[in-house]
Short mmCIF file of C-alpha atoms and ligand atoms in Angstrom, two decimals:
data_model
loop_
_atom_site.label_atom_id
_atom_site.label_comp_id
_atom_site.label_asym_id
_atom_site.label_seq_id
_atom_site.Cartn_x
_atom_site.Cartn_y
_atom_site.Cartn_z
CA MET W 9 3.92 1.51 11.30
CA PHE W 10 3.02 -1.55 13.57
CA GLY W 11 4.43 -5.05 13.78
CA PRO W 12 2.48 -7.64 11.90
CA VAL W 13 -1.04 -8.62 13.43
CA MET W 14 -1.66 -12.15 12.35
CA SER W 15 -3.80 -14.92 13.34
CA SER W 16 -2.13 -17.51 15.50
CA SER W 17 -2.67 -20.43 13.29
CA VAL W 18 -0.70 -18.86 10.55
CA ALA W 19 2.17 -19.21 8.16
CA LEU W 20 1.62 -22.81 8.19
CA SER W 21 3.62 -24.46 5.17
CA LEU W 22 2.91 -28.08 4.38
CA ARG W 23 4.97 -30.23 2.09
CA CYS W 24 2.77 -32.67 0.39
CA ALA W 25 5.28 -35.40 0.85
CA ALA W 26 2.42 -38.11 0.69
CA SER W 27 1.84 -37.29 -2.89
CA GLY W 28 5.56 -37.18 -3.55
CA CYS W 29 5.56 -33.57 -4.66
CA GLN W 30 8.46 -32.37 -2.45
CA GLY W 31 9.22 -28.71 -2.84
CA ILE W 32 5.82 -27.84 -3.98
CA ARG W 33 4.29 -25.64 -1.13
CA ARG W 34 0.62 -26.17 -0.06
CA SER W 35 0.14 -23.26 2.17
CA ILE W 36 -2.36 -22.03 4.52
CA ALA W 37 -2.50 -18.33 4.22
CA THR W 38 -1.54 -15.86 7.11
CA VAL W 39 -4.76 -13.98 8.14
CA ILE W 40 -4.35 -10.29 8.27
CA SER W 41 -6.71 -9.22 11.06
CA GLY W 42 -8.64 -5.92 10.39
CA ASN W 43 -10.12 -6.16 13.92
CA LYS W 44 -6.74 -6.15 15.59
CA THR W 45 -5.02 -3.70 13.18
CA SER W 46 -7.98 -1.24 13.50
CA LYS W 47 -7.71 -1.38 17.36
CA LEU W 48 -4.13 -0.50 17.16
CA VAL W 49 -4.87 2.42 14.94
CA ARG W 50 -7.67 3.60 17.26
CA ASN W 51 -5.40 3.30 20.47
CA ARG W 52 -2.68 5.42 18.62
CA LEU W 53 -5.29 7.98 17.67
CA LYS W 54 -6.65 8.26 21.24
CA GLU W 55 -3.19 8.98 22.38
CA GLU W 56 -2.83 11.61 19.72
CA VAL W 57 -6.13 13.28 20.58
CA ASP W 58 -5.21 13.25 24.38
CA LYS W 59 -2.03 14.99 23.62
CA MET W 60 -3.62 17.54 21.39
CA THR W 61 -6.27 18.23 24.18
CA SER W 62 -3.82 18.78 26.88
CA GLN W 63 -1.47 20.87 24.59
CA PHE W 64 -4.12 23.10 23.29
CA SER W 65 -6.37 23.68 26.33
CA GLY W 66 -9.29 21.37 25.75
CA PHE W 67 -9.13 21.21 21.94
CA ARG W 68 -10.78 18.15 20.34
CA PRO W 69 -11.18 17.18 16.67
CA GLY W 70 -14.66 17.61 15.39
CA LEU W 71 -16.59 15.37 13.06
CA VAL W 72 -20.03 15.82 11.63
CA VAL W 73 -21.89 12.85 9.82
CA LEU W 74 -24.67 14.40 7.73
CA GLN W 75 -27.41 12.05 6.86
CA VAL W 76 -30.52 12.68 4.71
CA GLY W 77 -33.43 10.25 5.43
CA ASP W 78 -33.39 7.25 7.73
CA ARG W 79 -32.04 4.00 5.89
CA ASP W 80 -31.49 1.20 8.31
CA ASP W 81 -28.06 0.27 6.82
CA SER W 82 -26.87 3.91 7.05
CA ASN W 83 -28.02 4.10 10.78
CA LEU W 84 -25.98 1.15 11.40
CA TYR W 85 -22.91 2.53 9.71
CA ILE W 86 -23.30 5.96 11.38
CA SER W 87 -23.56 4.57 14.96
CA SER W 88 -20.27 2.57 14.49
CA LYS W 89 -18.52 5.74 13.21
CA LEU W 90 -19.89 7.73 16.24
CA ARG W 91 -18.94 5.07 18.66
CA ALA W 92 -15.39 4.80 17.38
CA ALA W 93 -15.21 8.64 17.56
CA ALA W 94 -16.33 8.78 21.18
CA GLU W 95 -13.79 6.17 22.10
CA ILE W 96 -10.92 8.15 20.64
CA GLY W 97 -12.19 11.53 22.02
CA ILE W 98 -13.25 13.01 18.76
CA ASP W 99 -16.26 15.37 19.28
CA ALA W 100 -18.66 13.70 16.70
CA LYS W 101 -22.14 14.97 15.93
CA HIS W 102 -24.92 13.32 13.78
CA VAL W 103 -26.89 15.83 11.79
CA ARG W 104 -29.91 14.26 10.14
CA LEU W 105 -32.16 16.02 7.61
CA PRO W 106 -35.56 14.50 6.70
CA ASN W 107 -36.16 12.53 3.55
CA THR W 108 -38.12 15.52 2.37
CA ALA W 109 -35.01 17.70 2.21
CA THR W 110 -34.38 19.51 -1.07
CA GLU W 111 -31.00 19.76 -2.76
CA ASP W 112 -30.81 23.45 -1.67
CA GLU W 113 -31.37 22.49 1.92
CA VAL W 114 -28.80 19.75 1.89
CA LEU W 115 -26.27 22.42 0.22
CA ARG W 116 -27.11 25.01 2.88
CA SER W 117 -26.47 22.61 5.79
CA ILE W 118 -23.15 21.66 4.24
CA MET W 119 -22.18 25.40 3.81
CA SER W 120 -22.78 26.09 7.30
CA ILE W 121 -20.78 23.25 8.55
CA ASN W 122 -18.06 23.95 6.25
CA GLU W 123 -17.84 27.36 7.94
CA ASN W 124 -17.85 26.00 11.50
CA PRO W 125 -14.26 26.22 12.89
CA SER W 126 -14.88 23.55 15.45
CA VAL W 127 -15.60 20.96 12.78
CA HIS W 128 -12.59 19.39 10.98
CA GLY W 129 -14.19 16.55 9.32
CA LEU W 130 -17.56 16.40 7.31
CA ILE W 131 -18.99 13.28 5.83
CA VAL W 132 -22.23 13.03 3.95
CA GLN W 133 -23.49 9.51 4.40
CA LEU W 134 -24.42 7.90 1.04
CA PRO W 135 -26.61 6.88 -0.41
CA LEU W 136 -28.79 9.88 0.14
CA ASP W 137 -32.32 8.88 0.97
CA SER W 138 -34.57 11.81 -0.18
CA VAL W 139 -38.01 11.83 -2.06
CA ASN W 140 -36.44 14.71 -4.05
CA HIS W 141 -33.93 14.43 -6.77
CA ILE W 142 -30.50 15.32 -5.31
CA ASP W 143 -27.31 15.23 -7.30
CA SER W 144 -24.90 13.27 -4.99
CA GLU W 145 -21.89 14.29 -6.95
CA LEU W 146 -22.83 18.01 -6.44
CA ILE W 147 -23.26 17.33 -2.73
CA THR W 148 -19.85 15.42 -2.48
CA ASN W 149 -18.04 18.20 -4.07
CA SER W 150 -19.68 20.94 -1.86
CA VAL W 151 -17.84 19.57 1.23
CA SER W 152 -14.79 21.81 1.83
CA PRO W 153 -11.79 19.88 0.65
CA GLU W 154 -10.04 20.58 3.96
CA LYS W 155 -12.80 18.90 5.65
CA ASP W 156 -13.59 16.08 3.18
CA VAL W 157 -12.28 13.24 5.41
CA ASP W 158 -14.07 10.67 3.15
CA GLY W 159 -11.65 12.03 0.39
CA LEU W 160 -14.50 11.65 -2.21
CA SER W 161 -14.47 15.16 -3.68
CA CYS W 162 -12.78 15.83 -7.05
CA ILE W 163 -10.17 18.06 -5.47
CA ASN W 164 -8.92 15.20 -3.15
CA ALA W 165 -9.38 12.55 -5.84
CA GLY W 166 -7.40 14.65 -8.24
CA LYS W 167 -4.55 15.09 -5.87
CA LEU W 168 -4.38 11.53 -5.07
CA SER W 169 -4.30 10.59 -8.96
CA ARG W 170 -1.41 12.91 -9.27
CA GLY W 171 0.45 11.29 -6.33
CA ASP W 172 0.10 14.27 -3.95
CA LEU W 173 -0.54 11.88 -1.09
CA SER W 174 0.66 13.94 1.84
CA ASN W 175 -1.57 16.85 0.71
CA CYS W 176 -5.14 15.18 0.43
CA PHE W 177 -7.49 12.95 2.15
CA ILE W 178 -7.24 9.23 0.92
CA PRO W 179 -10.61 7.50 0.89
CA CYS W 180 -11.05 5.33 3.91
CA THR W 181 -11.48 1.88 2.48
CA PRO W 182 -8.45 1.90 0.15
CA ASN W 183 -6.42 3.66 2.93
CA GLY W 184 -7.45 0.75 5.25
CA CYS W 185 -6.33 -1.81 2.61
CA MET W 186 -2.93 -0.26 2.38
CA GLU W 187 -2.53 -0.32 6.07
CA LEU W 188 -3.39 -4.14 5.95
CA ILE W 189 -0.90 -4.64 3.13
CA ARG W 190 1.75 -2.98 5.14
CA GLN W 191 0.92 -5.52 8.08
CA THR W 192 2.05 -8.30 5.81
CA GLY W 193 5.61 -6.78 5.64
CA VAL W 194 5.38 -7.34 1.80
CA SER W 195 6.99 -4.37 0.04
CA VAL W 196 4.52 -2.83 -2.47
CA ALA W 197 7.31 -1.21 -4.64
CA GLY W 198 8.04 -3.20 -7.83
CA LYS W 199 5.20 -5.68 -7.37
CA HIS W 200 2.36 -6.21 -9.77
CA ALA W 201 -0.84 -5.32 -8.11
CA VAL W 202 -4.27 -6.09 -9.59
CA VAL W 203 -7.38 -4.24 -8.38
CA ILE W 204 -10.88 -5.52 -9.28
CA GLY W 205 -13.37 -2.73 -9.43
CA ARG W 206 -13.07 1.08 -10.32
CA SER W 207 -15.64 2.84 -8.24
CA LYS W 208 -14.90 6.17 -6.76
CA ILE W 209 -14.99 4.76 -3.20
CA VAL W 210 -12.98 1.61 -3.65
CA GLY W 211 -11.20 0.58 -6.87
CA ALA W 212 -10.14 3.77 -8.45
CA PRO W 213 -8.49 5.25 -5.35
CA MET W 214 -6.96 1.92 -4.58
CA HIS W 215 -5.32 1.92 -8.07
CA ASP W 216 -3.81 5.45 -7.38
CA LEU W 217 -2.58 4.56 -3.97
CA LEU W 218 -0.91 1.21 -5.23
CA LEU W 219 0.59 3.11 -8.18
CA TRP W 220 2.08 5.96 -6.05
CA ASN W 221 3.50 3.31 -3.71
CA HIS W 222 5.25 2.18 -6.82
CA ALA W 223 3.44 -1.02 -7.71
CA THR W 224 2.71 -1.68 -11.35
CA VAL W 225 -1.07 -1.66 -11.25
CA THR W 226 -3.82 -3.49 -13.48
CA THR W 227 -7.35 -2.38 -12.77
CA CYS W 228 -10.10 -4.68 -13.84
CA HIS W 229 -13.86 -4.12 -14.13
CA SER W 230 -16.97 -5.80 -15.69
CA LYS W 231 -15.72 -5.64 -19.22
CA THR W 232 -12.26 -7.06 -18.48
CA PRO W 233 -11.69 -10.33 -20.45
CA ASP W 234 -9.92 -13.26 -18.82
CA LEU W 235 -10.27 -12.01 -15.20
CA PRO W 236 -8.64 -15.28 -13.91
CA GLY W 237 -5.62 -14.74 -16.11
CA GLN W 238 -5.22 -11.07 -14.88
CA VAL W 239 -5.59 -12.20 -11.21
CA GLY W 240 -3.00 -14.97 -11.80
CA ARG W 241 -0.45 -12.29 -12.42
CA ALA W 242 -0.96 -10.37 -9.22
CA ASP W 243 1.43 -10.46 -6.35
CA ILE W 244 -1.08 -8.17 -4.66
CA LEU W 245 -4.80 -8.50 -5.24
CA VAL W 246 -7.46 -6.08 -3.92
CA VAL W 247 -10.99 -6.94 -4.86
CA GLY W 248 -14.08 -4.47 -4.63
CA ALA W 249 -16.60 -5.85 -7.06
CA GLY W 250 -19.60 -6.64 -4.81
CA ARG W 251 -19.81 -10.15 -6.24
CA ALA W 252 -20.09 -12.99 -3.60
CA GLU W 253 -17.19 -15.38 -3.71
CA MET W 254 -16.29 -14.52 -7.43
CA VAL W 255 -12.55 -14.93 -7.15
CA ARG W 256 -11.61 -18.58 -6.80
CA GLY W 257 -8.48 -19.91 -5.17
CA ASP W 258 -7.20 -21.48 -8.32
CA TRP W 259 -7.07 -18.12 -9.99
CA LEU W 260 -4.40 -16.86 -7.58
CA LYS W 261 -0.72 -16.76 -7.85
CA ASP W 262 0.98 -18.77 -5.18
CA GLY W 263 1.74 -16.66 -2.14
CA ALA W 264 -0.14 -13.53 -3.20
CA VAL W 265 -1.43 -10.97 -0.75
CA VAL W 266 -5.27 -11.05 -1.05
CA ILE W 267 -7.34 -8.10 0.29
CA ASP W 268 -11.11 -8.61 0.09
CA CYS W 269 -13.28 -5.44 0.37
CA GLY W 270 -16.44 -7.35 -0.50
CA ILE W 271 -19.60 -7.32 1.75
CA ASN W 272 -22.21 -9.67 0.35
CA HIS W 273 -25.22 -11.21 2.06
CA VAL W 274 -25.89 -14.66 1.08
CA PRO W 275 -28.76 -17.08 2.15
CA ASP W 276 -27.70 -19.27 5.08
CA GLU W 277 -30.49 -21.39 6.78
CA THR W 278 -28.08 -22.17 9.64
CA LYS W 279 -27.73 -18.50 10.64
CA ALA W 280 -30.13 -16.35 12.69
CA GLY W 281 -31.72 -14.18 10.03
CA GLY W 282 -31.30 -16.77 7.46
CA LYS W 283 -28.14 -15.02 5.93
CA ARG W 284 -24.42 -14.52 6.41
CA VAL W 285 -21.75 -12.13 4.95
CA VAL W 286 -19.09 -13.23 2.60
CA GLY W 287 -16.52 -11.43 0.68
CA ASP W 288 -15.74 -11.16 -3.17
CA VAL W 289 -13.02 -13.94 -2.69
CA HIS W 290 -13.82 -17.60 -2.08
CA TYR W 291 -12.10 -17.69 1.27
CA ALA W 292 -11.68 -21.54 1.72
CA SER W 293 -9.98 -22.07 -1.63
CA ALA W 294 -8.00 -18.80 -1.61
CA ASN W 295 -6.68 -19.60 1.89
CA GLN W 296 -5.02 -22.61 0.34
CA ARG W 297 -3.05 -20.60 -2.29
CA ALA W 298 -2.64 -17.02 -0.91
CA GLY W 299 0.41 -16.00 1.25
CA PHE W 300 -1.76 -13.51 3.06
CA ILE W 301 -5.54 -13.00 3.17
CA THR W 302 -8.16 -10.70 4.77
CA PRO W 303 -11.26 -12.51 6.26
CA VAL W 304 -14.77 -11.24 5.73
CA PRO W 305 -15.98 -10.13 8.15
CA GLY W 306 -13.19 -8.77 10.32
CA GLY W 307 -10.87 -7.64 7.47
CA VAL W 308 -11.24 -4.51 5.54
CA GLY W 309 -14.54 -3.40 7.16
CA PRO W 310 -13.18 -2.37 10.55
CA MET W 311 -10.27 -0.54 8.94
CA THR W 312 -12.67 1.71 7.11
CA VAL W 313 -13.90 3.32 10.20
CA ALA W 314 -10.49 3.41 11.75
CA MET W 315 -9.20 5.30 8.74
CA LEU W 316 -12.15 7.80 8.86
CA MET W 317 -10.94 8.59 12.47
CA GLU W 318 -7.33 8.72 11.08
CA ASN W 319 -8.28 11.40 8.50
CA THR W 320 -10.33 13.39 11.07
CA VAL W 321 -7.39 13.60 13.50
CA GLN W 322 -5.13 14.33 10.59
CA SER W 323 -7.56 17.26 9.51
CA ALA W 324 -7.59 18.70 12.98
CA GLN W 325 -3.81 18.55 13.07
CA ARG W 326 -3.56 20.43 9.76
CA PHE W 327 -6.08 23.10 11.15
CA LEU W 328 -4.01 23.54 14.27
CA LEU W 329 -0.92 24.17 12.05
CA ARG W 330 -2.92 26.81 9.99
CA ARG W 331 -4.11 28.71 12.91
P1 LIG Z 404 -19.70 -0.65 -7.03
O1 LIG Z 404 -20.82 -1.33 -7.47
O2 LIG Z 404 -19.63 0.91 -7.08
O3 LIG Z 404 -18.39 -1.02 -8.06
C1 LIG Z 404 -18.15 -2.35 -8.31
C2 LIG Z 404 -16.95 -2.40 -9.38
O4 LIG Z 404 -16.74 -3.94 -9.65
C3 LIG Z 404 -17.31 -1.83 -10.61
O5 LIG Z 404 -16.22 -1.08 -11.10
C4 LIG Z 404 -17.61 -3.00 -11.54
O6 LIG Z 404 -17.25 -2.75 -12.87
C5 LIG Z 404 -16.70 -4.20 -10.92
N1 LIG Z 404 -17.31 -5.41 -11.21
C6 LIG Z 404 -18.46 -5.79 -10.94
N2 LIG Z 404 -18.69 -7.07 -11.37
C7 LIG Z 404 -17.60 -7.46 -11.91
C8 LIG Z 404 -17.15 -8.65 -12.48
N3 LIG Z 404 -17.96 -9.65 -12.61
N4 LIG Z 404 -15.88 -8.78 -12.89
C9 LIG Z 404 -15.01 -7.73 -12.87
N5 LIG Z 404 -15.39 -6.50 -12.17
C10 LIG Z 404 -16.71 -6.33 -11.70
O7 LIG Z 404 -19.17 -1.13 -5.62
P2 LIG Z 404 -18.23 -0.50 -4.49
O8 LIG Z 404 -16.96 -0.16 -5.04
O9 LIG Z 404 -18.95 0.51 -3.78
O10 LIG Z 404 -18.09 -1.63 -3.49
C11 LIG Z 404 -17.50 -2.99 -4.00
C12 LIG Z 404 -17.51 -3.94 -2.79
O11 LIG Z 404 -16.89 -3.53 -1.62
C13 LIG Z 404 -19.02 -4.04 -2.35
O12 LIG Z 404 -19.13 -5.50 -1.93
C14 LIG Z 404 -19.23 -3.15 -1.14
O13 LIG Z 404 -20.21 -3.67 -0.21
C15 LIG Z 404 -17.85 -3.37 -0.58
N6 LIG Z 404 -17.58 -2.12 0.29
C16 LIG Z 404 -16.93 -2.48 1.41
C17 LIG Z 404 -16.50 -1.36 2.23
C18 LIG Z 404 -15.85 -1.70 3.50
O14 LIG Z 404 -15.76 -0.88 4.42
N7 LIG Z 404 -15.50 -2.97 3.74
C19 LIG Z 404 -16.70 0.04 1.85
C20 LIG Z 404 -17.27 0.22 0.52
C21 LIG Z 404 -17.57 -0.90 -0.27
P3 LIG Z 404 -17.91 -1.60 -13.75
O15 LIG Z 404 -17.26 -0.37 -13.49
O16 LIG Z 404 -17.61 -2.04 -15.15
O17 LIG Z 404 -19.47 -1.70 -13.64
#
């Protein structure tokens, strides 16, 4: 879709002549920038929305972010989604229900948004922050599949698992990972891909997406024996485990594409706030072995928001075609 977006200090190959090992490549990986790639995606989407607006007399894609309660981390994620939407020209609204909301009240709110024709995308910010018991699976599956731009309902997950990619919404984080893999120019077809994690949001849809892009896929989880051995067979590795710096550089196959979804806060006295964010991959050592690598932060994170916008614009386009 776009030409490669790489860090300038990239693709530096060193021969370790000093130690006499000519021919053995010690490389510094090419860094795949999620910041730059997501900016390109957002620019393209803005152009598409401008076109829609002028062609269909003021029409704009509509997005609703439904929140229950008032978690600080959710507030932060929501504000970055609303900001990105505003930049692109998507009409985004934040609907917040109090933390005393019952399951019935949340369902009623979803039903009324499902029926609103000016809303093309509806996401329910998880986790739900309610004093009442609310079945989040039921809530996720109550979002109309045509508006489920997070791609988390069983209908969309089922279509993805069957390979019906052009007819479903692909969850935003795996979709962003695929876009970053495309940036490397490495073809997925025929490669051996390893995914660490099998969650509904990251690991399981990532497996499906790689599979239907014709990779041979191994999915690992907390009960997988010999994780380093599995990782060592990966031409493409996607990690979504939530374990700080778990994957070490010496586990990797030389030249692998490494996509790190992890967001982990670790103590760091040198930083304001006393902590910093690291991925699930030990970046310094992986950088010596991988062919391509995503940084944390600035890798998968910004792509997740961009792909939410992509799904919303796509949903609005499908709506216009159905009219
Ligand atoms: P979950 O906790 O839902 O899933 C983690 C998965 O990793 C599980 O399948 C678990 O296995 C597996 N796992 C945990 N520990 C190990 C281990 N030691 N070895 C092998 N597998 C392991 O997390 P999420 O999928 O929601 O998130 C994963 C990471 O991605 C987190 O750091 C999260 O913050 C980040 N994230 C980032 C996003 C972004 O926009 N960048 C968006 C969403 C998530 P099992 O199933 O057996 O328990």
